[in-house]
C-alpha atoms as a PDB file:
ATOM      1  CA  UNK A   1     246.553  67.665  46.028  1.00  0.00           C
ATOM      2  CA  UNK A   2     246.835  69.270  49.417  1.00  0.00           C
ATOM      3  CA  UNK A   3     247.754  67.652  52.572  1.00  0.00           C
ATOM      4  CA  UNK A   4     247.575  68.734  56.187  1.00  0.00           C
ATOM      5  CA  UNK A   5     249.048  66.359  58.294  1.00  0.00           C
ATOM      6  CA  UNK A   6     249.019  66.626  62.273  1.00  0.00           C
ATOM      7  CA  UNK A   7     251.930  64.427  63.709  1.00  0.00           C
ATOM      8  CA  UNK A   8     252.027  64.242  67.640  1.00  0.00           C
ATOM      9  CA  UNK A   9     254.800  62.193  69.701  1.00  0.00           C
ATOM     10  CA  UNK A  10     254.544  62.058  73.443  1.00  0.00           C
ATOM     11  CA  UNK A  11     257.833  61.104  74.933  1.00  0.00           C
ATOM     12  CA  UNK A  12     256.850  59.631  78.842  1.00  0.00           C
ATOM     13  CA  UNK A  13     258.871  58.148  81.700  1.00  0.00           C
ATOM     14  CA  UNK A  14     258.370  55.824  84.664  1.00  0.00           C
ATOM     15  CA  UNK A  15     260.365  59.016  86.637  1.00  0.00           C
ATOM     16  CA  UNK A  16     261.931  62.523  86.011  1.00  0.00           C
ATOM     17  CA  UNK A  17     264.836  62.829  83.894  1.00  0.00           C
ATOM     18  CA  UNK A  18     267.237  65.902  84.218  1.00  0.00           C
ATOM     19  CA  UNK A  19     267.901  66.924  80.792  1.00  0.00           C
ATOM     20  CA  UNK A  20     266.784  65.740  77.025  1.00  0.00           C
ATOM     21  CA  UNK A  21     268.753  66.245  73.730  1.00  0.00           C
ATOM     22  CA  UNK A  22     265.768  65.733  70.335  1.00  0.00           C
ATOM     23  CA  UNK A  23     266.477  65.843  66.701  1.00  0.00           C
ATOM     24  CA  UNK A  24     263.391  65.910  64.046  1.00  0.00           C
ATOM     25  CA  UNK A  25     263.000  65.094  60.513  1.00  0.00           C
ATOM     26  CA  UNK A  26     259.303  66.222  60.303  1.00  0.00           C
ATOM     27  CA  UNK A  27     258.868  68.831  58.247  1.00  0.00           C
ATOM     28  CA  UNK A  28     257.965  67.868  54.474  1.00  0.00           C
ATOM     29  CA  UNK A  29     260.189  68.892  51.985  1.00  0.00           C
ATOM     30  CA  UNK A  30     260.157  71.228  48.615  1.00  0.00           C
ATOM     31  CA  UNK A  31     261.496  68.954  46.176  1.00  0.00           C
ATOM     32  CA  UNK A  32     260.019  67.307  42.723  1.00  0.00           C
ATOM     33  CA  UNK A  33     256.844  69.730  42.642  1.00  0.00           C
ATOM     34  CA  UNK A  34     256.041  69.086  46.227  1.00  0.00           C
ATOM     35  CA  UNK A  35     255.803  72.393  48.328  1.00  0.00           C
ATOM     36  CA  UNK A  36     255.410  72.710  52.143  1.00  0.00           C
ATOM     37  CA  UNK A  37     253.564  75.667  53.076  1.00  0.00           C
ATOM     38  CA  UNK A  38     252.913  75.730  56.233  1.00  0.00           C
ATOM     39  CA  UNK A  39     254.878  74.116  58.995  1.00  0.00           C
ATOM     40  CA  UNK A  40     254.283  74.784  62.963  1.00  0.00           C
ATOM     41  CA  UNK A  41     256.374  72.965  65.980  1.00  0.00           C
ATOM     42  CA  UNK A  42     254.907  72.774  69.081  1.00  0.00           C
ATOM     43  CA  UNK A  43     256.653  71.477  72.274  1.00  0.00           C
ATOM     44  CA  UNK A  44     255.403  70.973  76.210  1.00  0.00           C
ATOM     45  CA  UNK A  45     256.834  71.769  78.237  1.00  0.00           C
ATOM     46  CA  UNK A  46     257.818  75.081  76.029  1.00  0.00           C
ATOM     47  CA  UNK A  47     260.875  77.113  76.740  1.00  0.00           C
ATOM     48  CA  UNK A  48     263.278  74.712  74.748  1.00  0.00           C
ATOM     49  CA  UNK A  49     265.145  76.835  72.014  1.00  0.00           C
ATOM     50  CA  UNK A  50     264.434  75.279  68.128  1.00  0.00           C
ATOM     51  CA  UNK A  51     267.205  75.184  66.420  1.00  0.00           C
ATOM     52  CA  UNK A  52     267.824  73.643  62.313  1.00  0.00           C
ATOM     53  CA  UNK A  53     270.516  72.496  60.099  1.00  0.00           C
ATOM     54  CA  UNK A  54     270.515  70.444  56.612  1.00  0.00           C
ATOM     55  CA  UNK A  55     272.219  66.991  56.525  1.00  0.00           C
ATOM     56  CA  UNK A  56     274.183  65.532  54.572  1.00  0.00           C
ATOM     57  CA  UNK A  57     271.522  64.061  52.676  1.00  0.00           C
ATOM     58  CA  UNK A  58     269.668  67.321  51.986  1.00  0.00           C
ATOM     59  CA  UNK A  59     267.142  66.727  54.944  1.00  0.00           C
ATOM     60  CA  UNK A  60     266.371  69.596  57.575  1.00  0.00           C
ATOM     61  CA  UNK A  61     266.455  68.407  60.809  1.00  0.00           C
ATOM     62  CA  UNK A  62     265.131  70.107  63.354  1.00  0.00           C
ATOM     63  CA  UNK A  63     266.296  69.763  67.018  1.00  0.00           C
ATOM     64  CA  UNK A  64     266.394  71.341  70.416  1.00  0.00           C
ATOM     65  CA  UNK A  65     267.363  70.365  74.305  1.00  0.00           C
ATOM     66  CA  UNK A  66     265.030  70.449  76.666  1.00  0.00           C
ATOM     67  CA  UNK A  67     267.394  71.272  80.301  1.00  0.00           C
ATOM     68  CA  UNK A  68     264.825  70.847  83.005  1.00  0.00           C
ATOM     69  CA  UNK A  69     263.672  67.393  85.206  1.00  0.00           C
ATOM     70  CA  UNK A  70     260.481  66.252  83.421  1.00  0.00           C
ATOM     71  CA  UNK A  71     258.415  63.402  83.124  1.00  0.00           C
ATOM     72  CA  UNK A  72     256.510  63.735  79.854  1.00  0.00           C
ATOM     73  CA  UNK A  73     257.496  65.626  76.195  1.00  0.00           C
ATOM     74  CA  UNK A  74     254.830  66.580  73.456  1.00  0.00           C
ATOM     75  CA  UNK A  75     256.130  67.675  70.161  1.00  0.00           C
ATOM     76  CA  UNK A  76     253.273  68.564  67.486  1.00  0.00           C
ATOM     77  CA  UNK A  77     254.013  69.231  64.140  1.00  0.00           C
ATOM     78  CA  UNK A  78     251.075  70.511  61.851  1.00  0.00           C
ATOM     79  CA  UNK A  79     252.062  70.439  58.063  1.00  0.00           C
ATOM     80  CA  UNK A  80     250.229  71.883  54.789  1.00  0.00           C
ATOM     81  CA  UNK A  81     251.837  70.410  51.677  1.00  0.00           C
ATOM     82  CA  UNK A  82     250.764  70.406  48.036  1.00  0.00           C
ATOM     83  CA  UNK A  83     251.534  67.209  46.701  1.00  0.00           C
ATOM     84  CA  UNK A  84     252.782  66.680  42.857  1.00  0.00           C
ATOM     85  CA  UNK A  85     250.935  63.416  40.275  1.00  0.00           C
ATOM     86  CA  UNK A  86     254.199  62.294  40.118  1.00  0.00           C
ATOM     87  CA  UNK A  87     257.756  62.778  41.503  1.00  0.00           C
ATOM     88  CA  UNK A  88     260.323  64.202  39.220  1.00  0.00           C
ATOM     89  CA  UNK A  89     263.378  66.082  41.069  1.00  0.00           C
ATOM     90  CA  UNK A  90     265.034  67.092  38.087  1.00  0.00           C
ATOM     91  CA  UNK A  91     268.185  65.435  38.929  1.00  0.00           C
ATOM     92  CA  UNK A  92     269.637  63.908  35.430  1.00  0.00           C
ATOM     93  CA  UNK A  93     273.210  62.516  36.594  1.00  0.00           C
ATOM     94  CA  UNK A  94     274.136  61.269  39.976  1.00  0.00           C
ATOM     95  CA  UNK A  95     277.617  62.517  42.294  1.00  0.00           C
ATOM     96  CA  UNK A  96     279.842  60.140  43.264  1.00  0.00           C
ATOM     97  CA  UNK A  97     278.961  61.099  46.922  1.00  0.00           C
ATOM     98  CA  UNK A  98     275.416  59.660  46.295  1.00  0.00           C
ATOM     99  CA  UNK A  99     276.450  56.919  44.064  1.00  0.00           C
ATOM    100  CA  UNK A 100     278.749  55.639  46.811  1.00  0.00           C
ATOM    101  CA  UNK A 101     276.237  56.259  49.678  1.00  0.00           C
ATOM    102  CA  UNK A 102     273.463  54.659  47.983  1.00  0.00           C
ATOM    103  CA  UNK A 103     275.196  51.203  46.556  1.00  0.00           C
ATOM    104  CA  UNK A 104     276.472  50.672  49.786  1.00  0.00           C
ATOM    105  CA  UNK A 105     275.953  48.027  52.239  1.00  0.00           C
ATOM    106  CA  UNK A 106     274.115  48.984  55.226  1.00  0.00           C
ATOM    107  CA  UNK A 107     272.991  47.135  58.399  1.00  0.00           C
ATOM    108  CA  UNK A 108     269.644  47.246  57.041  1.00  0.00           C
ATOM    109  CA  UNK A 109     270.301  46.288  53.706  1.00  0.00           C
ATOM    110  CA  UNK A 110     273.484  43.408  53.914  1.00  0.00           C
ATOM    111  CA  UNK A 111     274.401  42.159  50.676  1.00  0.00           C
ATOM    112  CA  UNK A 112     273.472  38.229  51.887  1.00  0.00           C
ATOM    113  CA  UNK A 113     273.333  35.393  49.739  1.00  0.00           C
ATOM    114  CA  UNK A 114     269.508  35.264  49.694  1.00  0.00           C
ATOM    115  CA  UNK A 115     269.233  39.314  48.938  1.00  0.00           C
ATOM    116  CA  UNK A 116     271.735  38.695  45.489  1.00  0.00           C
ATOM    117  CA  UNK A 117     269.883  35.809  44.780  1.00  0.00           C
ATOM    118  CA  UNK A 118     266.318  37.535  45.105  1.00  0.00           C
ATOM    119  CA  UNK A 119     268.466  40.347  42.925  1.00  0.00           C
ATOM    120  CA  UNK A 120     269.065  38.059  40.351  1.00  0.00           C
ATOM    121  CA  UNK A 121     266.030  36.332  39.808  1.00  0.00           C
ATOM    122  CA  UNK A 122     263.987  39.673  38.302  1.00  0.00           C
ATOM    123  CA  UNK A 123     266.082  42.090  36.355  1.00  0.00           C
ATOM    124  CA  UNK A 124     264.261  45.933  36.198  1.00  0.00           C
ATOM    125  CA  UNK A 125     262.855  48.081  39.097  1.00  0.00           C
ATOM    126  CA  UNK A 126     259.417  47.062  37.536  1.00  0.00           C
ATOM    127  CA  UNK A 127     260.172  43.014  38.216  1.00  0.00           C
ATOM    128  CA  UNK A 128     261.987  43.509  41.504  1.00  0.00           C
ATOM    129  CA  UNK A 129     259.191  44.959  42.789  1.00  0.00           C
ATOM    130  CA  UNK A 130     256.269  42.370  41.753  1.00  0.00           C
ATOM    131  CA  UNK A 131     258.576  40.154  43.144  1.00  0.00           C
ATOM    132  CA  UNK A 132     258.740  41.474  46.421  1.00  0.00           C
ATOM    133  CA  UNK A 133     254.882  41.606  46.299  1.00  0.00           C
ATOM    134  CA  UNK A 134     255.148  38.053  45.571  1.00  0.00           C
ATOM    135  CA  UNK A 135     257.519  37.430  48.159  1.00  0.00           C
ATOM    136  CA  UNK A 136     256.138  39.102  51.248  1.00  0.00           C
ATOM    137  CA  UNK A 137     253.033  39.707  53.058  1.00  0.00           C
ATOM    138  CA  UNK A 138     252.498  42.770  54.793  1.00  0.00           C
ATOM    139  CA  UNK A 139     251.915  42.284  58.481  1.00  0.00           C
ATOM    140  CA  UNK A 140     251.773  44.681  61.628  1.00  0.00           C
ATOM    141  CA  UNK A 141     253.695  43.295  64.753  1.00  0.00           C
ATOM    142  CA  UNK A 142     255.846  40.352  62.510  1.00  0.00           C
ATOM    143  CA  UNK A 143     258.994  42.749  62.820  1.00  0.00           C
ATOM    144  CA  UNK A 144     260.212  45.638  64.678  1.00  0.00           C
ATOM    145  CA  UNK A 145     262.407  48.559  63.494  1.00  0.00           C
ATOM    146  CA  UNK A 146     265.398  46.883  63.720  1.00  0.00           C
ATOM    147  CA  UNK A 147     264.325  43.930  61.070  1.00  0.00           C
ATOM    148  CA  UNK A 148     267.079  43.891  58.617  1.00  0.00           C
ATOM    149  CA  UNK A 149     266.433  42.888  54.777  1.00  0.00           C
ATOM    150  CA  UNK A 150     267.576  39.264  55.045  1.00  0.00           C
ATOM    151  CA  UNK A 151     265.689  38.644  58.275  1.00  0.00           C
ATOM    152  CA  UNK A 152     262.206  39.895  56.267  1.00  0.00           C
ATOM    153  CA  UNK A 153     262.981  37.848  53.413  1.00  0.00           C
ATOM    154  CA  UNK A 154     263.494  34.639  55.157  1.00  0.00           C
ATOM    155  CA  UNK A 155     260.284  35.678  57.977  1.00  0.00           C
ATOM    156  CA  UNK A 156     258.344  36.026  54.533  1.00  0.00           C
ATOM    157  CA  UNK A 157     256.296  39.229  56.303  1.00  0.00           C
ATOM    158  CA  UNK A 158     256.222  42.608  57.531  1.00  0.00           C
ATOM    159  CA  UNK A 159     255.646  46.430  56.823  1.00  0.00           C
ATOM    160  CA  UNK A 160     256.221  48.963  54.847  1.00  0.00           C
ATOM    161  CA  UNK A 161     259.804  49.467  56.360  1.00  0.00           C
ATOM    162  CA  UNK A 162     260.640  46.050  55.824  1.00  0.00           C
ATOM    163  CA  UNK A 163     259.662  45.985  51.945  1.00  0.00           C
ATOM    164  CA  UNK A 164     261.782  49.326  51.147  1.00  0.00           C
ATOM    165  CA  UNK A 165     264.672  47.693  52.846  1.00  0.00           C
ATOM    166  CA  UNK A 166     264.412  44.690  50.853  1.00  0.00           C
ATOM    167  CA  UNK A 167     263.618  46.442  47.568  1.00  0.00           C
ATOM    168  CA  UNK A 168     266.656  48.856  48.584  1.00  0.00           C
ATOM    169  CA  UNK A 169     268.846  45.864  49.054  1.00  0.00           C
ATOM    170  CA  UNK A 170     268.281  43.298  46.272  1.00  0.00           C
ATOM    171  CA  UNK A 171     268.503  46.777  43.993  1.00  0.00           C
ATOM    172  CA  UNK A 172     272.343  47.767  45.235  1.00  0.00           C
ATOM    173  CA  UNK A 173     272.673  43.920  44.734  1.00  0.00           C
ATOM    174  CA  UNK A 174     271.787  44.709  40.990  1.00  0.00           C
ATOM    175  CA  UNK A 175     274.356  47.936  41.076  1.00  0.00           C
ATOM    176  CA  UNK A 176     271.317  50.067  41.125  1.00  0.00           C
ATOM    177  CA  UNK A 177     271.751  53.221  43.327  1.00  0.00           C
ATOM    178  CA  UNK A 178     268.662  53.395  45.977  1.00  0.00           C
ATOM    179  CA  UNK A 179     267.620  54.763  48.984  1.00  0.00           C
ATOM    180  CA  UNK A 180     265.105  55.179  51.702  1.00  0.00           C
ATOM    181  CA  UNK A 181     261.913  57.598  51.830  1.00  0.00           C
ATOM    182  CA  UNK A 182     260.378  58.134  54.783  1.00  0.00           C
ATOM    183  CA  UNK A 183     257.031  60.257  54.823  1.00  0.00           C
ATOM    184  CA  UNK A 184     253.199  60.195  54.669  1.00  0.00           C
ATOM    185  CA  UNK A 185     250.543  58.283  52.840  1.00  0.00           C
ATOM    186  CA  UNK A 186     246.960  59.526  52.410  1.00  0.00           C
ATOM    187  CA  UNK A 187     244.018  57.114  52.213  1.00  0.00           C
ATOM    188  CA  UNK A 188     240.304  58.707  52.052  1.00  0.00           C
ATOM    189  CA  UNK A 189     239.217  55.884  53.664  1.00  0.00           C
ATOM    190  CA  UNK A 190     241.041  57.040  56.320  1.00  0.00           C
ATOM    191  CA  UNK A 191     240.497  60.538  56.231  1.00  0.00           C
ATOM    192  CA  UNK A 192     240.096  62.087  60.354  1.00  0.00           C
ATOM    193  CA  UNK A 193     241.213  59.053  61.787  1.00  0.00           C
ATOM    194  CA  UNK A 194     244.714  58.093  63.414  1.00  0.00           C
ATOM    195  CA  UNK A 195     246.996  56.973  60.351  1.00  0.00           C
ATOM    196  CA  UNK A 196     251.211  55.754  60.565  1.00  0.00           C
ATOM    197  CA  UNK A 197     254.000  57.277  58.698  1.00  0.00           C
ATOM    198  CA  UNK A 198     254.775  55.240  55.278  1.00  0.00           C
ATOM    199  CA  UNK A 199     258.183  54.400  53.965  1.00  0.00           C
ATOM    200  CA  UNK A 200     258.911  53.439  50.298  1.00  0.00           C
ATOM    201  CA  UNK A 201     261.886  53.751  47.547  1.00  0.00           C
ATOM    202  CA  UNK A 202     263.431  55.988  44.717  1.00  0.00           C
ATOM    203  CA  UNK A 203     266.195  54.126  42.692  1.00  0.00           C
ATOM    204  CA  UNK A 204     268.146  55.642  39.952  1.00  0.00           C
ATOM    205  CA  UNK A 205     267.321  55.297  36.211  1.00  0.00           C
ATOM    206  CA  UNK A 206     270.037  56.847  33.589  1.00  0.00           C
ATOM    207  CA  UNK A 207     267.900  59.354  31.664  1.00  0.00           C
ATOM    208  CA  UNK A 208     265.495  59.248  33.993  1.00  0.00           C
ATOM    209  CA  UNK A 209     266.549  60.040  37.281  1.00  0.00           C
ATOM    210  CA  UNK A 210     265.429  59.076  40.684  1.00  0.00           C
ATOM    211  CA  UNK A 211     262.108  56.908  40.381  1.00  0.00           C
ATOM    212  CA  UNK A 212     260.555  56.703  43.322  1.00  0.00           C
ATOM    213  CA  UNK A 213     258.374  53.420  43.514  1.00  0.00           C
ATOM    214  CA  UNK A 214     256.500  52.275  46.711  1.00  0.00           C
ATOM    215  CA  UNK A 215     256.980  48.280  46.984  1.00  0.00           C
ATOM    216  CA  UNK A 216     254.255  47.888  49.616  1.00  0.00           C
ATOM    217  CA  UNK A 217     251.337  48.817  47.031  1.00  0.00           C
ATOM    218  CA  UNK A 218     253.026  48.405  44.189  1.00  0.00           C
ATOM    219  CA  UNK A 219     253.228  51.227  42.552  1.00  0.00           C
ATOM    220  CA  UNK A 220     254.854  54.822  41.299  1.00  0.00           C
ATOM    221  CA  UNK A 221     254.446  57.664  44.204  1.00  0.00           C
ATOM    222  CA  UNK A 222     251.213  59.865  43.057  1.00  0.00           C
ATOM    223  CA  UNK A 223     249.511  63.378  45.011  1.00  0.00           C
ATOM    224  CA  UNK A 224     248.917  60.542  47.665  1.00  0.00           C
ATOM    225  CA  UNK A 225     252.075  60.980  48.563  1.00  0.00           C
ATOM    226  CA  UNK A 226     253.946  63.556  51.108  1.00  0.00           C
ATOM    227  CA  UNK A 227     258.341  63.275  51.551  1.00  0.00           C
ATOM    228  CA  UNK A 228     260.184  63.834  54.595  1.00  0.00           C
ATOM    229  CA  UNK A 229     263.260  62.629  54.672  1.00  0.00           C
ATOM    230  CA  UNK A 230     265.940  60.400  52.445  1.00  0.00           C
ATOM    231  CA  UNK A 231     268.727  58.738  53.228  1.00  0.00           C
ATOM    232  CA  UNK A 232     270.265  55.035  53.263  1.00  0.00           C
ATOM    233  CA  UNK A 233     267.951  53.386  55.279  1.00  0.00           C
ATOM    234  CA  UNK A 234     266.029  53.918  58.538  1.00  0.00           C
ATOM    235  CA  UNK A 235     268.523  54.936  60.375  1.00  0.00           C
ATOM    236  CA  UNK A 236     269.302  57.835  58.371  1.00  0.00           C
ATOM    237  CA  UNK A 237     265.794  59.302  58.777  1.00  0.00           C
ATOM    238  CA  UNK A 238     263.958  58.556  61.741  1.00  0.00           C
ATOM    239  CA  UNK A 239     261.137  60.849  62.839  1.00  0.00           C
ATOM    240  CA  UNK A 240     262.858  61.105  66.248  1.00  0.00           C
ATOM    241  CA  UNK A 241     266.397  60.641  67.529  1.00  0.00           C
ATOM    242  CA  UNK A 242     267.538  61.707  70.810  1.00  0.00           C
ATOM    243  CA  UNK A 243     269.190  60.715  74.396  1.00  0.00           C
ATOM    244  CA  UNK A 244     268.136  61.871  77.668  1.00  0.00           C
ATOM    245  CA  UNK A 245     269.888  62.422  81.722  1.00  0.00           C
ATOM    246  CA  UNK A 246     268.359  59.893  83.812  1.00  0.00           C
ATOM    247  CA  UNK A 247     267.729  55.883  84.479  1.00  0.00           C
ATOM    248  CA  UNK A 248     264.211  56.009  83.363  1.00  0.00           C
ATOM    249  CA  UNK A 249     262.680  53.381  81.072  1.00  0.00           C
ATOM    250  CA  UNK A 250     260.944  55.779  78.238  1.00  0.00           C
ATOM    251  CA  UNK A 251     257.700  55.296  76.560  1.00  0.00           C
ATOM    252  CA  UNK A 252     256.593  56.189  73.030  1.00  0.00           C
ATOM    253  CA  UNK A 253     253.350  57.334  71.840  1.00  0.00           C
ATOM    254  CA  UNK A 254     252.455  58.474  68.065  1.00  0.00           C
ATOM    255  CA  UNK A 255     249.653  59.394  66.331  1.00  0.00           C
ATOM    256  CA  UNK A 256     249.279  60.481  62.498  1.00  0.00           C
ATOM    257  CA  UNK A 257     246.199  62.389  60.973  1.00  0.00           C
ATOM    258  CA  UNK A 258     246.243  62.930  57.333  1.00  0.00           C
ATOM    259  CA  UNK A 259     243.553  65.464  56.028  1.00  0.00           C
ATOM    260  CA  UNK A 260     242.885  66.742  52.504  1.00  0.00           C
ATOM    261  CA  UNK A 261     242.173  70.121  52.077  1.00  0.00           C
END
């Protein structure tokens, strides 16, 4: 399938800062048959040089200062991106870098008694995550980003965020390697109108390689699909990460579109 996504993010504050310092993990990537074709990054005020590097987690991140007093920053990012059935990276054996960095215990994912238990109740990738179905309800506004796996299990609720952390967790809990995908999820019922960014999970299979699985629907990724970023959890992939020069109290706006083409 292809994608074009429009992603805008309007930075504002309550009164001119000096100086701005942004990092972006926006652009899709070319990995497991998916292939970004088209990527444009638009900033206002302009005049901000773009620079890029890869992560350790084989992201590109995108970033740039902005070194003039201003009140408001727009960054638009317009993608096209052909999207694969299914995700298959290729990847048949795993470092020891990423088998380390992706059994570990993060703040998002602790290793508490309820996660092992949860862990031990349903053996398999396929049975952890029908029981996560089982055990949560998605709901906007019941967490925030910081919500950490334990805190979602025992609340019983929350988004898509929330259910990758958990699945994440109660898998490492099983010895399972698994980590964080942040991206896009097309719905033609949404087609035009303002959409979010989706989150979900690849763990590792031997033979196999990374599956990647989305816990909130319950199911494999498919062409609905577009990747961004990977890492351990959130923090390793947020759309935006920066600091700014000033005392002002900043204000974030977002809006997603999600077109087929």
């Amino acid at each position: 399938m292809w994608l074009h996504v429009e992603h805008r993010t309007r930075f504002s504050y309550d009164e001119p800062v000096t100086e701005a310092f942004t990092e972006l993990r926006m652009k899709p990537m070319n990995v497991g048959g998916q292939r970004c074709s088209s990527f444009r990054l638009a900033l206002q005020p302009v005049g901000s040089r773009l620079h890029e590097y890869g992560d350790h987690f084989g992201n590109e991140v995108l970033h740039f200062n902005l070194l003039e007093p201003h009140e408001e920053l727009t960054v638009t990012v317009s993608s096209d991106v052909f999207t694969p059935e299914s995700f298959d990276d290729g990847a048949r054996e795993l470092s020891l870098t990423d088998e380390h960095d992706y059994l570990m215990e993060t703040p998002y994912t602790p290793q508490a008694e309820a996660i092992r238990a949860l862990a031990g109740s349903s053996r398999g990738y396929e049975a952890l995550m029908a029981t996560i179905q089982e055990r949560l309800i998605y709901e906007r506004g019941a967490t925030d980003v910081t919500s950490t796996a334990d805190e979602v299990l025992e609340l019983g609720r929350g988004v898509c965020q929330d259910f990758a952390h958990l699945f994440i967790a109660a898998s490492r809990a099983q010895g399972v390697p698994a980590r964080y995908v942040s991206g896009y999820l097309y719905d033609s019922d949404m087609e035009g109108q303002s959409a979010a960014s989706h989150a979900w999970v690849d763990v590792w299979s031997p033979g196999r390689g990374w599956v990647s699985l989305d816990p909130t629907h319950g199911r494999e990724q498919t062409d609905a699909y577009i990747r961004v970023a990977v890492g351990r959890d959130y923090a390793d992939v947020p759309p935006t990460r920066g600091v700014y020069s000033g005392v002002a109290i900043e204000t974030l706006d977002v809006a997603v579109e999600l077109t087929a083409l």
